[in-house]
mmCIF file of C-alpha atoms and ligand atoms in Angstrom:
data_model
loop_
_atom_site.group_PDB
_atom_site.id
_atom_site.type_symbol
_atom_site.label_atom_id
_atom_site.label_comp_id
_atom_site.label_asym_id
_atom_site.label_seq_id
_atom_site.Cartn_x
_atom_site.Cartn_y
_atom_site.Cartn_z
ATOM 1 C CA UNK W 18 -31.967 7.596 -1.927
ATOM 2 C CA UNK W 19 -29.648 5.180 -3.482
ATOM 3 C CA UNK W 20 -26.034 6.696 -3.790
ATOM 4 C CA UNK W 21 -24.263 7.117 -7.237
ATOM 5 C CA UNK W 22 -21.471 4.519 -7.999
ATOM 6 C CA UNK W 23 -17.985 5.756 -7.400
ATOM 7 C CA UNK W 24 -15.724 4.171 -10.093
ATOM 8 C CA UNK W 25 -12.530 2.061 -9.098
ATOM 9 C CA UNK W 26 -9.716 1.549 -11.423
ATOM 10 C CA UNK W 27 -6.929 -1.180 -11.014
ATOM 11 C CA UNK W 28 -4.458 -2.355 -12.798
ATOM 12 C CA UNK W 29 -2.650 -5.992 -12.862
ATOM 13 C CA UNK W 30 -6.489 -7.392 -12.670
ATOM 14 C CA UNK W 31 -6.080 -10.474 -13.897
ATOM 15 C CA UNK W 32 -2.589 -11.288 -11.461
ATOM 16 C CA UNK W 33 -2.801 -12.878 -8.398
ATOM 17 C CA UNK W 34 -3.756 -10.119 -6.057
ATOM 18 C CA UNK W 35 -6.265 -8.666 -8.485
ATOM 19 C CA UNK W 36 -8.200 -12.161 -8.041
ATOM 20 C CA UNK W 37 -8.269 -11.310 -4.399
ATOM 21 C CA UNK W 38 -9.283 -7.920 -4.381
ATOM 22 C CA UNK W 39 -12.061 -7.281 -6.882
ATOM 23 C CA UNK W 40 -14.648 -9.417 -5.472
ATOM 24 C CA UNK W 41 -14.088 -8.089 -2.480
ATOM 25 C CA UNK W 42 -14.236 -4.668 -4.520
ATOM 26 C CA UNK W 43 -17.442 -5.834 -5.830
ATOM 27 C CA UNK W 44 -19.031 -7.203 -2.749
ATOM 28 C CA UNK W 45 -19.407 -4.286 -0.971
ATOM 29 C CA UNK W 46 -16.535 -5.165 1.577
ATOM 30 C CA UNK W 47 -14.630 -2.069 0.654
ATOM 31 C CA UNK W 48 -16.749 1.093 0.340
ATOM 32 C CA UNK W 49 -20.410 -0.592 1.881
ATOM 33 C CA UNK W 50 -22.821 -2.682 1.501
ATOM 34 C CA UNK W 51 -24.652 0.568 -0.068
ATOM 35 C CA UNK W 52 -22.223 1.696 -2.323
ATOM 36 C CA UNK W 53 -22.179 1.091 -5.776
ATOM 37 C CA UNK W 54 -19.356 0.788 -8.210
ATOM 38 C CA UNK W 55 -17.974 0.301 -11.120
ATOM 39 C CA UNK W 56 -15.189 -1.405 -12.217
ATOM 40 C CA UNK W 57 -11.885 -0.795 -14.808
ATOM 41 C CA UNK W 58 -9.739 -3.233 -14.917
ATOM 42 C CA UNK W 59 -6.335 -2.832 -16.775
ATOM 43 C CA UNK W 60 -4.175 -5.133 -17.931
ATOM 44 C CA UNK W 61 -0.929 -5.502 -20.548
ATOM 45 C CA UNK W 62 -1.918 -5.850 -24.522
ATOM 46 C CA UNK W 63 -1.309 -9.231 -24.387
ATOM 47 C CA UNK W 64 -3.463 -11.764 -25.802
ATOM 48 C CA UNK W 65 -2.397 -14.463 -22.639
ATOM 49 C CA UNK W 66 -3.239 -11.140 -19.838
ATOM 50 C CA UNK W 67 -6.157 -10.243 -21.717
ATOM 51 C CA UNK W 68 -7.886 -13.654 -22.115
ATOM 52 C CA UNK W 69 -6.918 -14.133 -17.945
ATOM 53 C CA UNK W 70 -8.895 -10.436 -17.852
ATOM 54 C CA UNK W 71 -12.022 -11.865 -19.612
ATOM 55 C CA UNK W 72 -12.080 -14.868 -17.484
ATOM 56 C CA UNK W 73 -12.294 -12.937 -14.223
ATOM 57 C CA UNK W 74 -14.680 -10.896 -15.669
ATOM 58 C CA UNK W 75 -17.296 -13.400 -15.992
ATOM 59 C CA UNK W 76 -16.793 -14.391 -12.932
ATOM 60 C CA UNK W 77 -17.295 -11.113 -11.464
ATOM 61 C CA UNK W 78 -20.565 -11.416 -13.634
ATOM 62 C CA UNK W 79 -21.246 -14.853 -12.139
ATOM 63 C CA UNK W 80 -21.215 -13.746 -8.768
ATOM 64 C CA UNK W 81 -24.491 -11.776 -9.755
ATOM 65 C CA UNK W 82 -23.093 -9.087 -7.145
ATOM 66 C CA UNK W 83 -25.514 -6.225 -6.763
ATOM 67 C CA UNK W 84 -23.501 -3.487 -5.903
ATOM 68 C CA UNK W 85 -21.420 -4.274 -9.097
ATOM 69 C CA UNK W 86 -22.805 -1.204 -11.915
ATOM 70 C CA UNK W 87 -20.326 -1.968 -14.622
ATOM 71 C CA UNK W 88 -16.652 -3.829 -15.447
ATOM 72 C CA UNK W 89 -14.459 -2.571 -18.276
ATOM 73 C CA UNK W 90 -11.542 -4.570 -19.430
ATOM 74 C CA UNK W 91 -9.109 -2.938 -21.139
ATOM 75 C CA UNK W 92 -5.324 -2.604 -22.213
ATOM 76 C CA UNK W 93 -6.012 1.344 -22.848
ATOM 77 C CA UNK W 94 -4.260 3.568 -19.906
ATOM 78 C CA UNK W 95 -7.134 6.748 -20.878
ATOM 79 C CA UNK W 96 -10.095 4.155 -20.967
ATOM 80 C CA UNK W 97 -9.320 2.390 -17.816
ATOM 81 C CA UNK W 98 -8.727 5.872 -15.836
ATOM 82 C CA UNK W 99 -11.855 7.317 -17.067
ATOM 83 C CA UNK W 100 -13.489 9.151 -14.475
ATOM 84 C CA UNK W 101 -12.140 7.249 -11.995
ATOM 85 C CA UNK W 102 -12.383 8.247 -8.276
ATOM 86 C CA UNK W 103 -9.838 5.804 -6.768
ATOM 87 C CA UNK W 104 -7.105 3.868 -8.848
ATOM 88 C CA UNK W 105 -5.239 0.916 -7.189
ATOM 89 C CA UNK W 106 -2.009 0.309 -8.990
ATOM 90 C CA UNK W 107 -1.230 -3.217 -8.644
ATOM 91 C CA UNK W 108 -0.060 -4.281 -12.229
ATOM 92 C CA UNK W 109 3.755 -4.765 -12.082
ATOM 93 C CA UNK W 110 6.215 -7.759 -11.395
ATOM 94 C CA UNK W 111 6.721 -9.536 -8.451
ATOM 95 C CA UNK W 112 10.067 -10.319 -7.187
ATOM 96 C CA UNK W 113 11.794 -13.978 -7.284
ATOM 97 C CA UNK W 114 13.571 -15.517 -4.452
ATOM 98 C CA UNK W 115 16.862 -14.210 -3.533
ATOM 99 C CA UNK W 116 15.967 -10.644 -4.785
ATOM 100 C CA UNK W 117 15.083 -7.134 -3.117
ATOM 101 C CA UNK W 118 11.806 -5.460 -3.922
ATOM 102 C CA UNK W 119 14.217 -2.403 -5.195
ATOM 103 C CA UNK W 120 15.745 -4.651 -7.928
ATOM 104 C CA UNK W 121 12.675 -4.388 -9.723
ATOM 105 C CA UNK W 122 12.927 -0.740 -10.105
ATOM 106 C CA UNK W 123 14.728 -0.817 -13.643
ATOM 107 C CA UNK W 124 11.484 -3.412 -14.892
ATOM 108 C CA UNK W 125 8.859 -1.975 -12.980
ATOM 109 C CA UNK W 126 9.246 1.735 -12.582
ATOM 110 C CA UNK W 127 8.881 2.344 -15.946
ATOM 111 C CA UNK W 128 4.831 1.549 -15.740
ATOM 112 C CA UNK W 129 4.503 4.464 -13.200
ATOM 113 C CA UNK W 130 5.397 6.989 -15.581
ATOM 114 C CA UNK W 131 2.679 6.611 -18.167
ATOM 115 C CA UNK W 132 -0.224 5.258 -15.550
ATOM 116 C CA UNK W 133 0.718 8.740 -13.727
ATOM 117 C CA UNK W 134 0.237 10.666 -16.825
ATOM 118 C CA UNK W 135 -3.036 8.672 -17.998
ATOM 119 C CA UNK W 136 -4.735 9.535 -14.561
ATOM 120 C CA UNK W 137 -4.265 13.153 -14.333
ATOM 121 C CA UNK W 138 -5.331 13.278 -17.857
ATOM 122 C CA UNK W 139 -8.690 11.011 -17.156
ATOM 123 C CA UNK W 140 -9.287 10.568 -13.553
ATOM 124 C CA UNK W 141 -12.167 12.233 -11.679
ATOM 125 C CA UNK W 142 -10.884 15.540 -10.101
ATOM 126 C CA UNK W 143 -11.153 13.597 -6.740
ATOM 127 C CA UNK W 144 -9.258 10.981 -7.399
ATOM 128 C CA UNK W 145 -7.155 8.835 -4.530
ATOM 129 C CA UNK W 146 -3.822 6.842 -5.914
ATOM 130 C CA UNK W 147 -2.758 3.323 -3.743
ATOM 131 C CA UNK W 148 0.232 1.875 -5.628
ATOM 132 C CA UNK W 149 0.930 -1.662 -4.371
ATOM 133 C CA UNK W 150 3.060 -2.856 -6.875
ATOM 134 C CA UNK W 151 6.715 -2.762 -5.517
ATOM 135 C CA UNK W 152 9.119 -1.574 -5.053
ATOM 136 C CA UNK W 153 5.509 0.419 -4.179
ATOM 137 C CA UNK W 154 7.205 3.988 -2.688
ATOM 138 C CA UNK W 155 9.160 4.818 -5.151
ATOM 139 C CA UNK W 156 6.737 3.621 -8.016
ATOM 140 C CA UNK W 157 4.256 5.943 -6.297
ATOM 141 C CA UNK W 158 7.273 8.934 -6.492
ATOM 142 C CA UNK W 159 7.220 8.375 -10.019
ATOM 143 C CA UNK W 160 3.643 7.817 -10.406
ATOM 144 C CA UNK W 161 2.979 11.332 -8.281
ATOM 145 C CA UNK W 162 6.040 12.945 -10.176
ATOM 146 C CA UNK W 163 4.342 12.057 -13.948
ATOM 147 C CA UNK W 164 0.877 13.685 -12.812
ATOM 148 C CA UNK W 165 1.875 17.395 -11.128
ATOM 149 C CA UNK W 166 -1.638 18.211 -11.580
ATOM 150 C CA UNK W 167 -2.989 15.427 -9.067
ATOM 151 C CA UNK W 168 -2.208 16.964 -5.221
ATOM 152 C CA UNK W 169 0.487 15.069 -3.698
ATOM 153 C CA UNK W 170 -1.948 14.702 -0.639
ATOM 154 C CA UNK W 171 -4.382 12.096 -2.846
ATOM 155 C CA UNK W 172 -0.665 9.501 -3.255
ATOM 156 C CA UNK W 173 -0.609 6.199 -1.169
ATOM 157 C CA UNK W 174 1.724 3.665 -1.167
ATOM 158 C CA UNK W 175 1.141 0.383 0.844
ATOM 159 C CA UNK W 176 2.636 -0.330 4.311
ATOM 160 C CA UNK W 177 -0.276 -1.707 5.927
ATOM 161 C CA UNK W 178 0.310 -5.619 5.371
ATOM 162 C CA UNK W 179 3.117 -4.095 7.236
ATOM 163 C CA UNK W 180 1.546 -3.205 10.226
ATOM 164 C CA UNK W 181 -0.841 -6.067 9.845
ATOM 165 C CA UNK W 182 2.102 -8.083 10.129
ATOM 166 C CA UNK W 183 3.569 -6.408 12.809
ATOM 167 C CA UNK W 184 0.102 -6.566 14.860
ATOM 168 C CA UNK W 185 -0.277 -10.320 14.269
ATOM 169 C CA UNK W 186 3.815 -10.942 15.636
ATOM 170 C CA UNK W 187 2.751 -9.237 18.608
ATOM 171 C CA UNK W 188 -0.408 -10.388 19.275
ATOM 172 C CA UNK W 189 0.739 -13.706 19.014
ATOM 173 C CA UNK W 190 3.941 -13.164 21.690
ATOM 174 C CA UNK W 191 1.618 -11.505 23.760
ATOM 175 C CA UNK W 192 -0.946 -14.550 23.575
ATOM 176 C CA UNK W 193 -3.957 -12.318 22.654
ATOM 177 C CA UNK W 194 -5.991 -11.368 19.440
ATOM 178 C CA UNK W 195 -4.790 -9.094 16.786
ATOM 179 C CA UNK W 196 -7.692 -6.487 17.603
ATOM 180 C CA UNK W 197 -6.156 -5.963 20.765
ATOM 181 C CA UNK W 198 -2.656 -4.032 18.858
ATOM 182 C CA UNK W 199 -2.935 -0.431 18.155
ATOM 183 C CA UNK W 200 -0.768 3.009 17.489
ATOM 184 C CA UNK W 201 1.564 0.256 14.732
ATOM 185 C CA UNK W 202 3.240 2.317 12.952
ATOM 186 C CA UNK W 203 5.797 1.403 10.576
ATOM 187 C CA UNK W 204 7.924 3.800 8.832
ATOM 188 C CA UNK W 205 9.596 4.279 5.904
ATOM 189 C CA UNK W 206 9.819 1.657 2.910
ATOM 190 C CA UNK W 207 7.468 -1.198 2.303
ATOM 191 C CA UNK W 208 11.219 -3.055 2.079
ATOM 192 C CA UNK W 209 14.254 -5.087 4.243
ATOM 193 C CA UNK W 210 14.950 -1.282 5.840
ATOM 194 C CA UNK W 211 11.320 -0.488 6.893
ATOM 195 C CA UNK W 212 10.823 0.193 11.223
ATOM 196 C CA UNK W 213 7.822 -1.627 12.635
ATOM 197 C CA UNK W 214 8.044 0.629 15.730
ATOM 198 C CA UNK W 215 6.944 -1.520 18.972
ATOM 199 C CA UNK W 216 7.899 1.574 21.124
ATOM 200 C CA UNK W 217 5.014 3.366 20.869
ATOM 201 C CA UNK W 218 2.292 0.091 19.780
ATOM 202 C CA UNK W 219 -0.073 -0.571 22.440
ATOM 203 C CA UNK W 220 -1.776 -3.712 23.337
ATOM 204 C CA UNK W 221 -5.267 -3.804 25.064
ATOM 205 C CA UNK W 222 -4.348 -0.191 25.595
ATOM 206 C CA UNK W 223 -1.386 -0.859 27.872
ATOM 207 C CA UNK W 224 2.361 -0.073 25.563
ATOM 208 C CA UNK W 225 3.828 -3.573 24.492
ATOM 209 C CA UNK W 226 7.056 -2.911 25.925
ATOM 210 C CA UNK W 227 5.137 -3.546 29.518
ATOM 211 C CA UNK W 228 2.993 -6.487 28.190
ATOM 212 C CA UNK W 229 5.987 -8.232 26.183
ATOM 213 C CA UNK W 230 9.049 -8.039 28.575
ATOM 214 C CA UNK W 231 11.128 -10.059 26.452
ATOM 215 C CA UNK W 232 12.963 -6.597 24.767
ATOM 216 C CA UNK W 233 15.766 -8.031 23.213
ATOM 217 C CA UNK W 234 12.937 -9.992 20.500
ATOM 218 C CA UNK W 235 11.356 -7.195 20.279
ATOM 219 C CA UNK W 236 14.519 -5.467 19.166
ATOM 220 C CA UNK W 237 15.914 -8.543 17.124
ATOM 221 C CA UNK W 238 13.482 -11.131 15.627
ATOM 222 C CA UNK W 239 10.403 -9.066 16.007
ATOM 223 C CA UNK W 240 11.829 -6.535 13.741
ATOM 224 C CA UNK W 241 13.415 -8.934 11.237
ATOM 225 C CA UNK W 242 11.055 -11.221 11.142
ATOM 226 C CA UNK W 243 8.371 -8.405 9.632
ATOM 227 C CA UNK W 244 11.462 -6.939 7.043
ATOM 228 C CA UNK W 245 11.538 -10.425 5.891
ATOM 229 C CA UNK W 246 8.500 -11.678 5.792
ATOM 230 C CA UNK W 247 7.537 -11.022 1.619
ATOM 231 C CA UNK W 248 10.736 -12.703 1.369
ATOM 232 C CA UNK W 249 9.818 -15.751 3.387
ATOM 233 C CA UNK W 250 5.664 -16.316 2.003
ATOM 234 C CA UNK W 251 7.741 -16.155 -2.080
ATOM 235 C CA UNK W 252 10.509 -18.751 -0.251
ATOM 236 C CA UNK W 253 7.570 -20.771 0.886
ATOM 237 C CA UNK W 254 5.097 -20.541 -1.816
ATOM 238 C CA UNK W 255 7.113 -19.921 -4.520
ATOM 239 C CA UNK W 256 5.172 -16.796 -5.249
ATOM 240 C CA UNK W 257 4.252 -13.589 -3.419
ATOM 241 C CA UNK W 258 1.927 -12.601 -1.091
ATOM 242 C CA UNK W 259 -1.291 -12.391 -2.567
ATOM 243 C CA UNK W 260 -4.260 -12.562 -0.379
ATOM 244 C CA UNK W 261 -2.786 -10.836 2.271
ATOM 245 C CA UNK W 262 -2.305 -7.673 0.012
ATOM 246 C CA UNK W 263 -5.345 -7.631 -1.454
ATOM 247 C CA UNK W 264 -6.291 -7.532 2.335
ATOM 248 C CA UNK W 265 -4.237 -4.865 3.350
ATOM 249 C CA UNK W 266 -5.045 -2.897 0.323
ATOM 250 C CA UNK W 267 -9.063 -2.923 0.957
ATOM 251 C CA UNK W 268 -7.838 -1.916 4.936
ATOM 252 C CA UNK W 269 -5.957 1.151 3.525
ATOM 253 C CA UNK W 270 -8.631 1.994 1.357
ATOM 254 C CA UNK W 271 -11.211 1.999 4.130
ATOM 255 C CA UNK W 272 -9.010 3.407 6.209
ATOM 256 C CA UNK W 273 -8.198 6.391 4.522
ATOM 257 C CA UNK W 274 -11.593 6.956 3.326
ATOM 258 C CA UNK W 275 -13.380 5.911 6.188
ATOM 259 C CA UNK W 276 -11.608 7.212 9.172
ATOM 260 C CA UNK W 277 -9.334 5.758 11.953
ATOM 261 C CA UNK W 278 -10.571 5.063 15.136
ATOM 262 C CA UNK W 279 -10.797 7.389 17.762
ATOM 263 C CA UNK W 280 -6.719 7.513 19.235
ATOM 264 C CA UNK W 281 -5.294 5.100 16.645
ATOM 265 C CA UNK W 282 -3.970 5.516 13.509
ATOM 266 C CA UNK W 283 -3.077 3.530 10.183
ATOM 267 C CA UNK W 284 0.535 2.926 8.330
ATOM 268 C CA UNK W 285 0.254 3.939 4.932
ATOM 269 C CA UNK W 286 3.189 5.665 2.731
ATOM 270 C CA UNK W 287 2.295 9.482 1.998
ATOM 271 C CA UNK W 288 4.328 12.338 0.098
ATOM 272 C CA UNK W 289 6.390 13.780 3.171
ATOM 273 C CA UNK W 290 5.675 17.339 4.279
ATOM 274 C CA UNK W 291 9.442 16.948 6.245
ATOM 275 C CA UNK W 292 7.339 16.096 10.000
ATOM 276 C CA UNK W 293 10.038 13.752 11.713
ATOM 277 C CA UNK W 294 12.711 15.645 9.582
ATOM 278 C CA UNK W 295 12.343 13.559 6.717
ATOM 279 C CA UNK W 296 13.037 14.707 3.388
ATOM 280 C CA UNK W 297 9.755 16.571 1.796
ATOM 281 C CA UNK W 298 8.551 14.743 -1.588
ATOM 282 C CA UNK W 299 9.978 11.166 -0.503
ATOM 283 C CA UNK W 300 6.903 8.924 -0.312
ATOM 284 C CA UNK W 301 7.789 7.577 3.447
ATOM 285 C CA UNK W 302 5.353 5.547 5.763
ATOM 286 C CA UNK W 303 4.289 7.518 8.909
ATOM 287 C CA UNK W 304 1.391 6.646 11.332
ATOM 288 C CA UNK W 305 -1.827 8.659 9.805
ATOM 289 C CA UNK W 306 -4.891 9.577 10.966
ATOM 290 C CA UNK W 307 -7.927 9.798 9.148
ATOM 291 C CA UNK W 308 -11.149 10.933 8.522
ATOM 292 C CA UNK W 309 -13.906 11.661 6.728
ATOM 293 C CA UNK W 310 -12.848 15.061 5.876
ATOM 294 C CA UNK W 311 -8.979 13.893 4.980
ATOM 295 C CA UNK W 312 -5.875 12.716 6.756
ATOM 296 C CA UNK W 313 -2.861 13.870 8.782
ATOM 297 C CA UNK W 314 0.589 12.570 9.784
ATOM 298 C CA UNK W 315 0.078 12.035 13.313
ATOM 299 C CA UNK W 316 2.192 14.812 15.053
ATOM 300 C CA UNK W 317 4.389 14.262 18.421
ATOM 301 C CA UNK W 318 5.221 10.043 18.044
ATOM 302 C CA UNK W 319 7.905 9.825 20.173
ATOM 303 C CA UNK W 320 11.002 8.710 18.948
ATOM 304 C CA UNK W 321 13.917 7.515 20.676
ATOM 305 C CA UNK W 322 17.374 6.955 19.647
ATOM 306 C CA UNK W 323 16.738 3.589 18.896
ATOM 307 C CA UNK W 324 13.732 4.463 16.515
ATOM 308 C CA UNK W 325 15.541 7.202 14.901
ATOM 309 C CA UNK W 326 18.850 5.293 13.732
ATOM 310 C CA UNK W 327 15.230 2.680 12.126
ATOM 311 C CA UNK W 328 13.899 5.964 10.610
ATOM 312 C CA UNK W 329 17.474 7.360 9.273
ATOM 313 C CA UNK W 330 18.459 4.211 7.401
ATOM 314 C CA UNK W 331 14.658 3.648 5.557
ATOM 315 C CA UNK W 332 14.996 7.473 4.776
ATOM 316 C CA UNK W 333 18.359 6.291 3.569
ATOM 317 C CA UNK W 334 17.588 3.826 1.356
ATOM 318 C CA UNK W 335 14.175 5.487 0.100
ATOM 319 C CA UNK W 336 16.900 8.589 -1.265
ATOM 320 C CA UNK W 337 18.750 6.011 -2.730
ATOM 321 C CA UNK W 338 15.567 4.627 -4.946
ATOM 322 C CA UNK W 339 15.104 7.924 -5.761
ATOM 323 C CA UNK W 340 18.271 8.786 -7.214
ATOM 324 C CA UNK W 341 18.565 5.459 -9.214
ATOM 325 C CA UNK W 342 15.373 6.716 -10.629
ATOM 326 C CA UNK W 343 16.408 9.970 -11.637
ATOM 327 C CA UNK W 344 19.364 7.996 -13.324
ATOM 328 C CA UNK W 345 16.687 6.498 -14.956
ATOM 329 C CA UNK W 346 15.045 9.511 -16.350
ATOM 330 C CA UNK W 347 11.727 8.435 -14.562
ATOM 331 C CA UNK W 348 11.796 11.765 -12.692
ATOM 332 C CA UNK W 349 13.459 14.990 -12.625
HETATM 333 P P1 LIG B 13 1.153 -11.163 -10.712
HETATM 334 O O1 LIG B 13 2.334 -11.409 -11.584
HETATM 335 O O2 LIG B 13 0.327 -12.316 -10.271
HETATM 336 O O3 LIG B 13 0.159 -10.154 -11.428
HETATM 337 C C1 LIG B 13 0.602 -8.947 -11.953
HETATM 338 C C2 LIG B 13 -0.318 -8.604 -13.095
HETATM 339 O O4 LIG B 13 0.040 -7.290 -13.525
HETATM 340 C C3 LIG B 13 -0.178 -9.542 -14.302
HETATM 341 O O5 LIG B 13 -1.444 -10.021 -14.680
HETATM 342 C C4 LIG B 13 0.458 -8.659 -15.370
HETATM 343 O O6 LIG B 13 0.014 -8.993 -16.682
HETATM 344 C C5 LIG B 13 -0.038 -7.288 -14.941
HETATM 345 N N1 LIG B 13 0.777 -6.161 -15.413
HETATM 346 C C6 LIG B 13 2.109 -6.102 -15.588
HETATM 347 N N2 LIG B 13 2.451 -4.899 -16.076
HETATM 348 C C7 LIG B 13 1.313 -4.197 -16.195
HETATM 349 C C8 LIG B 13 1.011 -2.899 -16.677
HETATM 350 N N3 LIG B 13 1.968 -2.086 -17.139
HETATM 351 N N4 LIG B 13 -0.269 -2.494 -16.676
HETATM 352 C C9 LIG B 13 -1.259 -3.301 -16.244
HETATM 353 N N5 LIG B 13 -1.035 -4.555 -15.799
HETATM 354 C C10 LIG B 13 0.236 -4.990 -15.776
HETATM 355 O O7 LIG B 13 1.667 -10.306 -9.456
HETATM 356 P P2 LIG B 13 0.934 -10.054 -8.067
HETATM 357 O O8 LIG B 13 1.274 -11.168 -7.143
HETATM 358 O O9 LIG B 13 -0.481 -9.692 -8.295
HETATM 359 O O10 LIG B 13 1.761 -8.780 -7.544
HETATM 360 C C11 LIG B 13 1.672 -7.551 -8.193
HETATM 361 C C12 LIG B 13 2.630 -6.549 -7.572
HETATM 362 O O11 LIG B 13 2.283 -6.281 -6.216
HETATM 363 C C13 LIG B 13 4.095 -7.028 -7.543
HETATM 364 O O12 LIG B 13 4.938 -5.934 -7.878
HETATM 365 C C14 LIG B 13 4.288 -7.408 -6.088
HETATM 366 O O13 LIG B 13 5.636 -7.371 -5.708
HETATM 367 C C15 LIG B 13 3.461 -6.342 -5.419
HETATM 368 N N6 LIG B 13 3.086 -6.569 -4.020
HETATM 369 C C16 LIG B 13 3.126 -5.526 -3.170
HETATM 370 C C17 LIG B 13 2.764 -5.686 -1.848
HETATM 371 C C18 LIG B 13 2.809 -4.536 -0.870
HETATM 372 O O14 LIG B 13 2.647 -4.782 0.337
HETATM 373 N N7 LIG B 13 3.021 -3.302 -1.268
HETATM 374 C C19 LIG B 13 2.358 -6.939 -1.396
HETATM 375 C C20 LIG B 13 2.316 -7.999 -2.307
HETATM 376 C C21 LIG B 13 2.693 -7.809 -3.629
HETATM 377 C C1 LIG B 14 5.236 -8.585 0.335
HETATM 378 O O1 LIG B 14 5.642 -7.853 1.246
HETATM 379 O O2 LIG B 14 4.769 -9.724 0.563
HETATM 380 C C2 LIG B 14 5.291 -8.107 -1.084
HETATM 381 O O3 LIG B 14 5.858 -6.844 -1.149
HETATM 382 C C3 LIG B 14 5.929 -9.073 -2.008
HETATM 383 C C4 LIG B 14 7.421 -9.140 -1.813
HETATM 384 O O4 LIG B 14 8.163 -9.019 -2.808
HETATM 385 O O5 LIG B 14 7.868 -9.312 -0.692
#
């Protein structure tokens, strides 16, 4: 028996990452090749985003894709949350060279109120919230703070083209494929503070700090070079990453709806629950596992001293988004 579409929202369709991800949406490459769905795409009331929206839609329609069951475009926050079961909120600006992703807070934060609102209003009572549009935790605090009726266990922000980063540094220092990195976890905020932690990674099985004996890169430029690395694709493109985060937002998707394999885990941003003593309600990246049934912050990570000075200065700075956006009357 064929399987009933599930219906995915996102918003920012017609920007550069939305013309990455919904054709992958639509092919199949995110929930199956036997899963059907339907798409609502949001963008701003404006006649430039809206004629970009109408333009990717018939492409969708040209790719003749025949999982795809329906695509609504639409400026309306209640239309394009309708019943949906998984909302991807990409729709926000980027950053320009020489900023931080938190200095788009004051432009971009505002969005998250009224999106957060719309879905618990509209969404399906299952739905699952991935905010990628930065400065992505704290957008998804507000987002999670504006819809109290939506459990703070269905919130996501993304840190995987995080880890994916991380896993491809290594893997290339180490002279093997990314495949062969595991147990990445990065923690805190998708920003300049955020801990790719190489202490407990393992590569073909083995931890990288036996495979990759130079320690002190591992310490310096491995770390910085992963913080930085938004900053450098916008100082080399002149815009931001785009393909790479559609990427990493289909593997978090799958990921948590999917499962993790069997002794790894994924790096996505959740509400925290305080595990690792960080503050409960900040949306802070932690290894997860997953599974069919739901997902858990991995328990019992080591963490050195090293790792938790990392951990206490994201934590920091994710505190100090949050009070700039309670100055900003964006939550309580
Ligand atoms: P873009 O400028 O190409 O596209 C953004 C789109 O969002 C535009 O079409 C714009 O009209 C639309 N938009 C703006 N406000 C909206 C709103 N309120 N509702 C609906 N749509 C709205 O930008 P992009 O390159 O696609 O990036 C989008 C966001 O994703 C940026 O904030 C960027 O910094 C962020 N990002 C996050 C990650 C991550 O790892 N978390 C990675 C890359 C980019
Ligand atoms: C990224 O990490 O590439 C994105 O968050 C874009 C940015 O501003 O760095």
């Amino acid at each position: 028996m064929s399987k009933s579409p599930i219906t995915v929202s996102v918003t920012g369709a017609a920007g550069q990452i939305g013309y990455s991800l919904l054709f992958r949406i639509a092919s199949g490459a995110l929930f199956g090749p036997d899963q059907p769905v339907k798409l609502r795409l949001i963008e701003i009331p404006d006649e430039k985003a809206m004629n970009a929206l109408k333009g990717v839609c018939m492409e969708l329609d040209d790719c003749a894709f025949p999982l795809l069951h329906s695509i609504t475009p639409t400026s309306d926050l209640n239309e394009g949350f309708s019943g949906t079961n998984w909302a991807i909120l990409v729709g926000s600006v980027p950053r320009k060279a020489g900023m931080e992703r938190k200095d788009l807070l004051s432009i971009n934060g505002k969005i998250f109120t009224g999106q957060g609102q719309a879905i618990a209003r509209n969404a399906a009572s299952d739905v699952r919230v991935l905010v990628v549009g930065n400065p992505c935790n704290t957008n998804c605090l507000i987002a999670m703070n504006s819809a109290p009726e939506v459990p703070s266990n269905r919130w996501f922000a993304m840190t995987r083209l995080d880890e994916n980063r991380a896993k491809s540094q290594l893997a290339t220092k180490a002279g093997v494929l990314a495949s062969s990195v595991s147990n990445l976890a990065i923690w805190g905020n998708h920003s300049a503070t955020q801990y790719p932690d190489f202490f407990n990674a393992r590569i073909d099985g083995k931890p990288a700090t036996e495979v990759i004996s130079d320690h002190d890169w591992l310490k310096g430029d491995f770390i910085k070079t992963v913080q930085q690395r938004g900053a450098a694709i916008i100082a080399a493109r002149g815009l931001s990453s785009a393909a790479s985060a559609a990427n990493a937002a289909c593997d978090t998707v799958r990921s948590v709806s999917q499962g993790t394999a069997n002794g790894d885990w994924t790096s996505v941003a959740v509400c925290s629950d305080g595990s690792y003593g960080i503050e409960k309600g900040l949306i802070f990246s932690f290894p997860v596992r997953t599974s069919a049934q739901g997902w858990e912050i991995v328990q019992g990570v080591p963490v050195n001293e090293f790792s938790q000075a990392k951990i206490k200065a994201t934590e920091d700075e994710l505190k100090e988004e949050r009070a700039a956006v309670r100055e900003l009357g964006l939550i309580k």
